[in-house]
mmCIF file of C-alpha atoms and ligand atoms in Angstrom:
data_model
loop_
_atom_site.group_PDB
_atom_site.id
_atom_site.type_symbol
_atom_site.label_atom_id
_atom_site.label_comp_id
_atom_site.label_asym_id
_atom_site.label_seq_id
_atom_site.Cartn_x
_atom_site.Cartn_y
_atom_site.Cartn_z
ATOM 1 C CA MET A 1 78.626 100.625 87.938
ATOM 2 C CA PRO A 2 79.778 99.428 84.332
ATOM 3 C CA THR A 3 79.444 95.574 84.040
ATOM 4 C CA THR A 4 83.489 93.303 83.080
ATOM 5 C CA ALA A 5 81.530 92.499 79.831
ATOM 6 C CA GLU A 6 80.626 96.142 79.322
ATOM 7 C CA LEU A 7 84.515 97.777 80.164
ATOM 8 C CA ASP A 8 87.051 98.545 77.546
ATOM 9 C CA THR A 9 89.409 95.496 78.131
ATOM 10 C CA SER A 10 91.960 96.809 75.607
ATOM 11 C CA VAL A 11 94.750 98.342 78.216
ATOM 12 C CA PRO A 12 96.923 94.857 78.896
ATOM 13 C CA LEU A 13 96.718 95.313 82.075
ATOM 14 C CA PRO A 14 100.131 94.569 84.608
ATOM 15 C CA ALA A 15 101.471 91.484 85.728
ATOM 16 C CA PRO A 16 102.494 90.561 88.256
ATOM 17 C CA LEU A 17 100.736 91.397 90.621
ATOM 18 C CA ALA A 18 100.274 91.574 94.919
ATOM 19 C CA GLU A 19 96.959 92.032 96.598
ATOM 20 C CA LEU A 20 97.311 93.365 99.699
ATOM 21 C CA HIS A 21 94.065 93.836 100.802
ATOM 22 C CA LEU A 22 91.591 90.655 100.073
ATOM 23 C CA HIS A 23 88.847 89.235 102.950
ATOM 24 C CA LEU A 24 88.631 85.178 102.359
ATOM 25 C CA GLU A 25 85.141 85.384 103.802
ATOM 26 C CA GLY A 26 84.284 88.391 101.300
ATOM 27 C CA THR A 27 84.369 86.241 98.267
ATOM 28 C CA LEU A 28 82.880 83.466 98.134
ATOM 29 C CA GLU A 29 80.719 83.942 95.812
ATOM 30 C CA PRO A 30 75.971 83.335 95.990
ATOM 31 C CA ALA A 31 76.921 79.979 94.665
ATOM 32 C CA ALA A 32 79.682 78.424 96.249
ATOM 33 C CA ILE A 33 77.252 80.063 99.463
ATOM 34 C CA PHE A 34 74.722 77.920 98.594
ATOM 35 C CA GLU A 35 77.480 74.761 98.119
ATOM 36 C CA LEU A 36 77.851 75.318 100.979
ATOM 37 C CA ALA A 37 75.249 75.466 102.115
ATOM 38 C CA GLY A 38 73.932 72.274 100.888
ATOM 39 C CA ARG A 39 76.217 70.228 102.229
ATOM 40 C CA ASN A 40 76.492 71.370 105.805
ATOM 41 C CA GLY A 41 72.745 71.153 105.596
ATOM 42 C CA ILE A 42 72.215 74.813 106.412
ATOM 43 C CA VAL A 43 68.625 75.988 105.027
ATOM 44 C CA LEU A 44 69.182 79.046 103.179
ATOM 45 C CA PRO A 45 66.862 82.082 104.857
ATOM 46 C CA TYR A 46 67.018 82.781 100.326
ATOM 47 C CA ALA A 47 65.067 81.124 97.458
ATOM 48 C CA GLY A 48 67.912 80.862 95.287
ATOM 49 C CA VAL A 49 71.522 81.838 94.071
ATOM 50 C CA ASP A 50 69.181 84.958 92.026
ATOM 51 C CA ASP A 51 67.456 85.857 94.987
ATOM 52 C CA LEU A 52 70.851 85.872 97.140
ATOM 53 C CA ALA A 53 72.604 88.195 94.631
ATOM 54 C CA GLU A 54 69.517 90.088 94.456
ATOM 55 C CA ARG A 55 71.201 91.355 97.661
ATOM 56 C CA TYR A 56 73.992 92.344 96.518
ATOM 57 C CA ARG A 57 73.077 96.352 96.675
ATOM 58 C CA PHE A 58 74.359 98.049 99.631
ATOM 59 C CA THR A 59 73.810 101.253 101.443
ATOM 60 C CA GLY A 60 76.936 101.206 103.914
ATOM 61 C CA LEU A 61 79.817 99.114 104.768
ATOM 62 C CA GLN A 62 77.327 97.784 107.443
ATOM 63 C CA SER A 63 74.931 97.123 105.126
ATOM 64 C CA PHE A 64 77.860 94.457 103.868
ATOM 65 C CA LEU A 65 78.810 93.861 106.518
ATOM 66 C CA ASP A 66 75.327 92.291 107.474
ATOM 67 C CA LEU A 67 75.149 89.816 104.393
ATOM 68 C CA TYR A 68 78.411 88.701 104.450
ATOM 69 C CA PHE A 69 78.520 87.982 108.809
ATOM 70 C CA ALA A 70 75.006 85.625 107.667
ATOM 71 C CA ASN A 71 76.569 84.302 105.641
ATOM 72 C CA MET A 72 79.714 82.888 107.044
ATOM 73 C CA SER A 73 77.353 80.730 108.582
ATOM 74 C CA THR A 74 78.028 78.558 105.598
ATOM 75 C CA LEU A 75 81.580 77.562 105.962
ATOM 76 C CA VAL A 76 82.038 75.061 108.794
ATOM 77 C CA THR A 77 84.414 72.132 108.081
ATOM 78 C CA GLN A 78 87.975 72.742 107.891
ATOM 79 C CA ALA A 79 87.569 71.944 103.952
ATOM 80 C CA ASP A 80 85.276 74.327 103.747
ATOM 81 C CA PHE A 81 88.183 77.091 104.774
ATOM 82 C CA GLU A 82 90.323 75.121 102.089
ATOM 83 C CA ASP A 83 88.546 74.847 99.460
ATOM 84 C CA MET A 84 87.337 78.541 99.697
ATOM 85 C CA THR A 85 90.307 79.635 100.197
ATOM 86 C CA ARG A 86 91.358 77.461 96.851
ATOM 87 C CA ARG A 87 89.196 79.158 94.352
ATOM 88 C CA TYR A 88 90.269 82.375 95.244
ATOM 89 C CA LEU A 89 93.300 82.274 94.266
ATOM 90 C CA LEU A 90 92.926 80.127 91.139
ATOM 91 C CA ARG A 91 90.842 83.088 91.272
ATOM 92 C CA ALA A 92 93.688 85.614 91.448
ATOM 93 C CA HIS A 93 96.374 83.743 89.481
ATOM 94 C CA ALA A 94 94.504 84.272 87.007
ATOM 95 C CA ALA A 95 93.548 87.498 87.940
ATOM 96 C CA GLY A 96 97.964 88.111 87.813
ATOM 97 C CA VAL A 97 98.141 87.994 91.350
ATOM 98 C CA ARG A 98 101.382 86.207 92.481
ATOM 99 C CA HIS A 99 101.577 87.271 96.059
ATOM 100 C CA ALA A 100 98.541 87.136 98.434
ATOM 101 C CA GLU A 101 98.280 88.883 101.562
ATOM 102 C CA VAL A 102 94.809 87.281 102.576
ATOM 103 C CA PHE A 103 92.764 89.276 105.602
ATOM 104 C CA VAL A 104 90.522 86.112 108.322
ATOM 105 C CA ASP A 105 87.689 86.881 110.921
ATOM 106 C CA PRO A 106 88.966 84.211 113.236
ATOM 107 C CA GLN A 107 86.002 85.832 115.449
ATOM 108 C CA ALA A 108 83.292 86.170 113.236
ATOM 109 C CA HIS A 109 83.858 82.440 113.348
ATOM 110 C CA THR A 110 84.289 81.131 117.061
ATOM 111 C CA ALA A 111 80.948 83.317 117.022
ATOM 112 C CA ARG A 112 79.372 80.403 115.799
ATOM 113 C CA GLY A 113 81.510 77.517 117.664
ATOM 114 C CA ILE A 114 83.931 77.225 115.139
ATOM 115 C CA ALA A 115 87.613 76.804 116.736
ATOM 116 C CA THR A 116 90.052 78.864 115.379
ATOM 117 C CA GLY A 117 91.802 75.763 113.866
ATOM 118 C CA THR A 118 89.415 74.535 111.593
ATOM 119 C CA VAL A 119 89.602 77.856 109.716
ATOM 120 C CA LEU A 120 93.208 78.868 110.078
ATOM 121 C CA HIS A 121 94.500 75.240 109.029
ATOM 122 C CA GLY A 122 92.193 74.699 106.197
ATOM 123 C CA VAL A 123 93.027 78.806 105.198
ATOM 124 C CA HIS A 124 97.089 78.027 105.133
ATOM 125 C CA ALA A 125 97.000 74.364 103.642
ATOM 126 C CA ALA A 126 94.983 76.215 100.620
ATOM 127 C CA MET A 127 98.304 78.424 101.291
ATOM 128 C CA ARG A 128 100.453 75.775 100.496
ATOM 129 C CA ARG A 129 99.205 74.002 97.696
ATOM 130 C CA ALA A 130 98.918 77.733 95.291
ATOM 131 C CA ALA A 131 102.455 78.399 97.069
ATOM 132 C CA ALA A 132 103.527 74.550 95.369
ATOM 133 C CA GLU A 133 101.623 74.310 92.651
ATOM 134 C CA LEU A 134 101.557 77.979 91.438
ATOM 135 C CA HIS A 135 104.488 79.248 92.978
ATOM 136 C CA MET A 136 102.499 81.710 94.757
ATOM 137 C CA THR A 137 103.887 83.902 97.990
ATOM 138 C CA GLY A 138 101.753 85.499 101.234
ATOM 139 C CA GLY A 139 100.832 85.325 104.393
ATOM 140 C CA ILE A 140 97.087 85.312 106.740
ATOM 141 C CA ILE A 141 96.842 87.668 108.656
ATOM 142 C CA VAL A 142 94.682 87.829 111.185
ATOM 143 C CA CYS A 143 91.192 90.717 112.198
ATOM 144 C CA ALA A 144 90.785 92.192 114.847
ATOM 145 C CA LEU A 145 87.027 92.936 114.270
ATOM 146 C CA ARG A 146 87.154 96.238 116.003
ATOM 147 C CA ASP A 147 82.882 96.756 116.745
ATOM 148 C CA GLN A 148 83.396 93.234 119.499
ATOM 149 C CA PRO A 149 85.611 94.084 122.556
ATOM 150 C CA PRO A 150 89.020 94.311 122.843
ATOM 151 C CA ALA A 151 89.603 91.657 125.245
ATOM 152 C CA ASP A 152 88.087 89.401 122.845
ATOM 153 C CA ALA A 153 90.877 90.938 119.968
ATOM 154 C CA MET A 154 92.981 89.091 122.501
ATOM 155 C CA ASP A 155 92.165 86.264 122.799
ATOM 156 C CA MET A 156 90.913 86.677 119.324
ATOM 157 C CA LEU A 157 95.169 86.445 119.053
ATOM 158 C CA ASP A 158 96.762 83.671 122.107
ATOM 159 C CA THR A 159 94.455 81.343 120.572
ATOM 160 C CA SER A 160 95.228 81.991 116.428
ATOM 161 C CA LEU A 161 99.510 81.882 117.817
ATOM 162 C CA ALA A 162 99.005 78.823 119.760
ATOM 163 C CA THR A 163 97.186 77.188 116.223
ATOM 164 C CA GLY A 164 100.668 77.177 115.227
ATOM 165 C CA VAL A 165 99.990 77.731 112.090
ATOM 166 C CA PRO A 166 102.747 80.450 110.569
ATOM 167 C CA LEU A 167 100.225 83.851 110.497
ATOM 168 C CA LEU A 168 101.679 86.809 108.543
ATOM 169 C CA GLY A 169 100.062 89.404 110.398
ATOM 170 C CA LEU A 170 96.891 91.249 112.184
ATOM 171 C CA GLY A 171 94.238 93.679 111.320
ATOM 172 C CA LEU A 172 91.531 95.202 111.929
ATOM 173 C CA SER A 173 88.598 95.259 110.207
ATOM 174 C CA SER A 174 84.759 95.062 111.034
ATOM 175 C CA ALA A 175 82.563 98.604 110.950
ATOM 176 C CA GLU A 176 84.584 101.879 111.810
ATOM 177 C CA ALA A 177 82.795 104.742 112.474
ATOM 178 C CA GLY A 178 82.879 104.939 116.959
ATOM 179 C CA HIS A 179 84.962 102.298 116.506
ATOM 180 C CA PRO A 180 88.629 103.599 116.860
ATOM 181 C CA PRO A 181 91.740 102.266 116.872
ATOM 182 C CA ALA A 182 92.730 103.556 119.651
ATOM 183 C CA ASP A 183 90.710 101.505 121.516
ATOM 184 C CA PHE A 184 93.361 98.576 120.059
ATOM 185 C CA ARG A 185 96.447 99.359 121.789
ATOM 186 C CA GLU A 186 96.894 96.151 123.910
ATOM 187 C CA VAL A 187 96.217 93.987 121.009
ATOM 188 C CA PHE A 188 98.748 95.194 118.814
ATOM 189 C CA ALA A 189 101.559 96.711 120.346
ATOM 190 C CA ALA A 190 100.798 91.742 120.947
ATOM 191 C CA ALA A 191 100.695 90.727 117.685
ATOM 192 C CA GLY A 192 104.255 92.896 117.729
ATOM 193 C CA GLU A 193 106.409 91.280 119.920
ATOM 194 C CA ALA A 194 104.815 88.254 118.527
ATOM 195 C CA GLY A 195 106.708 89.604 115.862
ATOM 196 C CA LEU A 196 103.907 89.703 113.617
ATOM 197 C CA ARG A 197 102.856 92.538 111.071
ATOM 198 C CA ARG A 198 100.514 95.669 111.623
ATOM 199 C CA VAL A 199 98.436 97.114 109.171
ATOM 200 C CA ALA A 200 94.502 98.050 109.550
ATOM 201 C CA HIS A 201 90.998 99.115 107.551
ATOM 202 C CA ALA A 202 90.762 102.771 108.785
ATOM 203 C CA GLY A 203 89.216 105.800 106.963
ATOM 204 C CA GLU A 204 87.111 104.072 104.769
ATOM 205 C CA GLU A 205 83.866 105.068 106.777
ATOM 206 C CA GLY A 206 85.863 106.670 109.535
ATOM 207 C CA PRO A 207 88.024 109.944 109.084
ATOM 208 C CA PRO A 208 91.284 110.922 109.439
ATOM 209 C CA GLU A 209 91.819 111.006 113.138
ATOM 210 C CA TYR A 210 91.165 106.927 112.740
ATOM 211 C CA ILE A 211 93.640 106.938 110.060
ATOM 212 C CA TRP A 212 96.519 108.719 113.198
ATOM 213 C CA GLN A 213 95.829 106.716 115.502
ATOM 214 C CA ALA A 214 95.905 103.282 113.537
ATOM 215 C CA LEU A 215 99.713 105.259 112.602
ATOM 216 C CA ASP A 216 100.409 106.770 115.777
ATOM 217 C CA LEU A 217 98.966 103.929 118.045
ATOM 218 C CA LEU A 218 98.873 100.916 117.114
ATOM 219 C CA GLY A 219 101.928 101.123 114.882
ATOM 220 C CA ALA A 220 99.901 100.583 111.832
ATOM 221 C CA GLU A 221 102.803 99.837 109.055
ATOM 222 C CA ARG A 222 99.632 100.007 106.107
ATOM 223 C CA ILE A 223 96.175 101.792 106.001
ATOM 224 C CA ASP A 224 93.892 99.782 104.231
ATOM 225 C CA HIS A 225 91.675 101.861 102.597
ATOM 226 C CA GLY A 226 92.584 105.552 103.452
ATOM 227 C CA VAL A 227 90.856 107.534 100.509
ATOM 228 C CA ARG A 228 89.154 109.737 103.472
ATOM 229 C CA CYS A 229 93.092 111.235 104.022
ATOM 230 C CA LEU A 230 92.414 113.327 101.126
ATOM 231 C CA GLU A 231 90.491 116.000 103.834
ATOM 232 C CA ASP A 232 93.760 116.679 105.713
ATOM 233 C CA PRO A 233 96.850 117.294 104.155
ATOM 234 C CA ALA A 234 98.448 116.855 107.049
ATOM 235 C CA LEU A 235 97.932 113.683 107.158
ATOM 236 C CA VAL A 236 98.493 113.398 102.473
ATOM 237 C CA ALA A 237 101.671 114.889 103.226
ATOM 238 C CA ARG A 238 102.976 112.601 106.602
ATOM 239 C CA LEU A 239 101.679 109.693 104.627
ATOM 240 C CA ALA A 240 103.539 110.792 101.239
ATOM 241 C CA ALA A 241 106.002 111.313 102.797
ATOM 242 C CA GLU A 242 106.656 108.464 104.945
ATOM 243 C CA ARG A 243 105.976 106.109 102.027
ATOM 244 C CA ILE A 244 102.906 104.713 103.730
ATOM 245 C CA PRO A 245 101.027 101.987 101.766
ATOM 246 C CA LEU A 246 97.641 102.399 100.976
ATOM 247 C CA THR A 247 96.112 99.786 99.777
ATOM 248 C CA VAL A 248 92.613 100.889 97.639
ATOM 249 C CA CYS A 249 89.835 99.347 97.274
ATOM 250 C CA PRO A 250 88.280 101.290 94.042
ATOM 251 C CA LEU A 251 85.069 98.335 93.766
ATOM 252 C CA SER A 252 84.598 98.180 97.168
ATOM 253 C CA ASN A 253 83.535 101.649 97.603
ATOM 254 C CA VAL A 254 81.504 102.287 94.902
ATOM 255 C CA CYS A 255 79.608 99.083 96.512
ATOM 256 C CA LEU A 256 79.633 100.684 100.233
ATOM 257 C CA ARG A 257 78.680 104.287 98.846
ATOM 258 C CA VAL A 258 82.482 105.676 99.977
ATOM 259 C CA VAL A 259 82.222 107.076 95.769
ATOM 260 C CA ASP A 260 78.996 107.695 93.963
ATOM 261 C CA ARG A 261 80.082 106.423 90.648
ATOM 262 C CA LEU A 262 84.505 104.530 89.764
ATOM 263 C CA ALA A 263 83.764 108.318 87.761
ATOM 264 C CA ASP A 264 84.183 110.228 91.811
ATOM 265 C CA HIS A 265 86.831 108.306 92.493
ATOM 266 C CA PRO A 266 89.473 110.001 94.336
ATOM 267 C CA LEU A 267 92.950 107.240 93.021
ATOM 268 C CA ARG A 268 93.873 109.335 90.523
ATOM 269 C CA ARG A 269 94.251 112.261 93.054
ATOM 270 C CA MET A 270 95.476 110.546 95.488
ATOM 271 C CA LEU A 271 98.372 109.070 93.400
ATOM 272 C CA ASP A 272 98.674 112.774 92.036
ATOM 273 C CA ALA A 273 100.033 113.513 95.199
ATOM 274 C CA GLY A 274 102.615 111.255 95.727
ATOM 275 C CA LEU A 275 100.942 108.611 98.017
ATOM 276 C CA ALA A 276 102.244 104.526 97.946
ATOM 277 C CA VAL A 277 98.945 103.367 96.425
ATOM 278 C CA CYS A 278 97.439 99.945 95.354
ATOM 279 C CA VAL A 279 94.928 98.714 94.094
ATOM 280 C CA ASN A 280 93.104 96.060 95.530
ATOM 281 C CA SER A 281 89.030 93.835 95.716
ATOM 282 C CA ASP A 282 88.571 93.825 99.238
ATOM 283 C CA ASP A 283 85.581 91.570 98.884
ATOM 284 C CA PRO A 284 84.801 91.101 95.307
ATOM 285 C CA ALA A 285 82.465 88.125 95.349
ATOM 286 C CA TYR A 286 79.890 90.777 96.783
ATOM 287 C CA PHE A 287 81.334 93.842 94.874
ATOM 288 C CA GLY A 288 81.490 93.135 91.472
ATOM 289 C CA GLY A 289 85.068 91.573 90.608
ATOM 290 C CA TYR A 290 88.486 90.421 91.662
ATOM 291 C CA LEU A 291 92.045 92.118 91.462
ATOM 292 C CA ASP A 292 91.978 92.627 87.246
ATOM 293 C CA ASP A 293 88.650 93.470 87.232
ATOM 294 C CA ASN A 294 88.838 96.705 89.475
ATOM 295 C CA LEU A 295 92.219 97.490 86.777
ATOM 296 C CA ARG A 296 89.803 97.261 84.787
ATOM 297 C CA ALA A 297 87.463 99.186 85.755
ATOM 298 C CA CYS A 298 89.399 101.931 87.257
ATOM 299 C CA ALA A 299 91.499 102.226 83.464
ATOM 300 C CA ASP A 300 88.478 102.482 81.558
ATOM 301 C CA THR A 301 86.664 105.368 84.316
ATOM 302 C CA LEU A 302 89.183 106.833 85.291
ATOM 303 C CA ARG A 303 91.465 106.837 81.540
ATOM 304 C CA LEU A 304 94.868 105.604 83.349
ATOM 305 C CA ASP A 305 97.377 105.030 81.035
ATOM 306 C CA ARG A 306 99.571 102.187 81.531
ATOM 307 C CA ALA A 307 101.647 103.641 83.667
ATOM 308 C CA ALA A 308 100.087 104.818 86.361
ATOM 309 C CA LEU A 309 98.535 101.073 85.678
ATOM 310 C CA ASP A 310 102.333 100.040 85.749
ATOM 311 C CA LEU A 311 103.306 102.046 88.885
ATOM 312 C CA LEU A 312 99.614 100.824 90.100
ATOM 313 C CA ALA A 313 101.284 97.172 89.470
ATOM 314 C CA ALA A 314 104.811 98.011 91.518
ATOM 315 C CA ASN A 315 103.598 99.736 94.700
ATOM 316 C CA SER A 316 101.664 96.631 95.557
ATOM 317 C CA ILE A 317 104.757 94.612 95.374
ATOM 318 C CA ALA A 318 106.642 96.875 97.004
ATOM 319 C CA ALA A 319 104.346 97.805 99.616
ATOM 320 C CA SER A 320 104.279 94.025 100.475
ATOM 321 C CA PHE A 321 105.684 92.169 103.363
ATOM 322 C CA ALA A 322 106.824 89.495 100.900
ATOM 323 C CA SER A 323 111.249 89.294 101.469
ATOM 324 C CA GLU A 324 113.333 91.941 100.215
ATOM 325 C CA ALA A 325 114.347 88.581 96.986
ATOM 326 C CA ARG A 326 110.379 87.631 96.078
ATOM 327 C CA LYS A 327 109.563 91.794 95.799
ATOM 328 C CA ARG A 328 112.604 92.045 93.402
ATOM 329 C CA ASP A 329 112.335 89.707 91.424
ATOM 330 C CA LEU A 330 108.486 90.341 91.181
ATOM 331 C CA LEU A 331 109.548 93.772 90.982
ATOM 332 C CA ASP A 332 112.805 92.358 87.324
ATOM 333 C CA GLN A 333 109.129 90.971 85.950
ATOM 334 C CA LEU A 334 107.135 93.010 85.776
ATOM 335 C CA ALA A 335 109.820 94.902 83.689
ATOM 336 C CA ALA A 336 109.608 92.374 81.675
ATOM 337 C CA HIS A 337 105.967 92.608 81.381
ATOM 338 C CA ALA A 338 105.863 96.054 80.806
ATOM 339 C CA PRO A 339 105.885 97.811 77.369
ATOM 340 C CA ALA A 340 109.268 98.925 76.032
ATOM 341 C CA ASP A 341 108.521 102.405 75.895
ATOM 342 C CA LEU A 342 107.792 101.768 79.508
ATOM 343 C CA ARG A 343 110.954 100.256 80.713
ATOM 344 C CA GLY A 344 113.556 101.820 82.808
ATOM 345 C CA ALA A 345 111.179 104.101 84.093
ATOM 346 C CA ARG A 346 110.133 102.523 87.684
HETATM 347 N N1 LIG B 401 85.273 93.642 106.632
HETATM 348 C C1 LIG B 401 85.391 93.265 104.711
HETATM 349 N N2 LIG B 401 85.450 93.735 104.543
HETATM 350 C C2 LIG B 401 85.175 94.505 104.671
HETATM 351 C C3 LIG B 401 85.652 96.071 104.752
HETATM 352 N N3 LIG B 401 85.384 96.678 103.592
HETATM 353 N N4 LIG B 401 85.707 97.835 105.924
HETATM 354 C C4 LIG B 401 85.732 96.436 106.253
HETATM 355 N N5 LIG B 401 85.337 95.529 107.444
HETATM 356 C C5 LIG B 401 85.440 94.771 106.514
HETATM 357 ZN ZN1 LIG B 402 88.612 95.503 103.794
#
């Protein structure tokens, strides 16, 4: 994979952007993991930052998840969750992100004795500060871990709602293969009744059938990843006709071997099929880049021109759960930022 330094940065990136598929715990850079471990008196099983960074080579989703969950042990206090979120939001803002809907995995923390309130109040404090200081909007999406029992997901939802922290939605993440969305019907129904928006990872490593289930059984309004929809023409037709957004994460797909090389990524084919695709960074600390890095890498390797990049940016805003007024404002800013020859193209 090309490093940021090797990339052709000549294509100006569009702005503003919305980021809709971002796991906060996946923003922990090796240096931050050591810093958190130091302040919490945790001894890490790595020789140092470089040794940890060397381990960021994955054979698939599970090999990544093993390290991702292990490194979360360094998050202990509310301030840790606030600092992690603050660091991400500052980096995302520098990438042009003005609206961020962020995932967090409360079950991964309660399993280690960290209260859900500690997690969510910390994340919320950072988001409030970014709203006040940087005018960023967004929300928190709590994810159910699909490789854990559905009853645990229901407990997580109840506990998260009981914290009083405003929640935007419920998501479904973690190991996909062998863990169909159908198992999580009840918790998604409960989330809908509580007024939450619903999204689900599907079609990353799992089959197209999981995307159908996410739509029809969970009421998912967006599909996270979804790249395997291309194996099922009827599914592509439905996703395109209903403008169901797919939050695609190209650098993640390379790192987790969903595709062999970025040059093989189906992003362009997905756009050509009329799918409502946007680009996201998933777990940027682990996969070699934030949203701007993903867009630059795609522009360079997939030869996306400015019109395609602008479409991806517009799709990200349209696919967000921002208010209609906020979406209009962001789309107006995007149009004003576009080169003159593309204005009015949308
Ligand atoms: N949790 C964090 N990153 C994930 C991914 N790419 N897929 C599923 N669950 C995740
Ligand atoms: Zn993800």
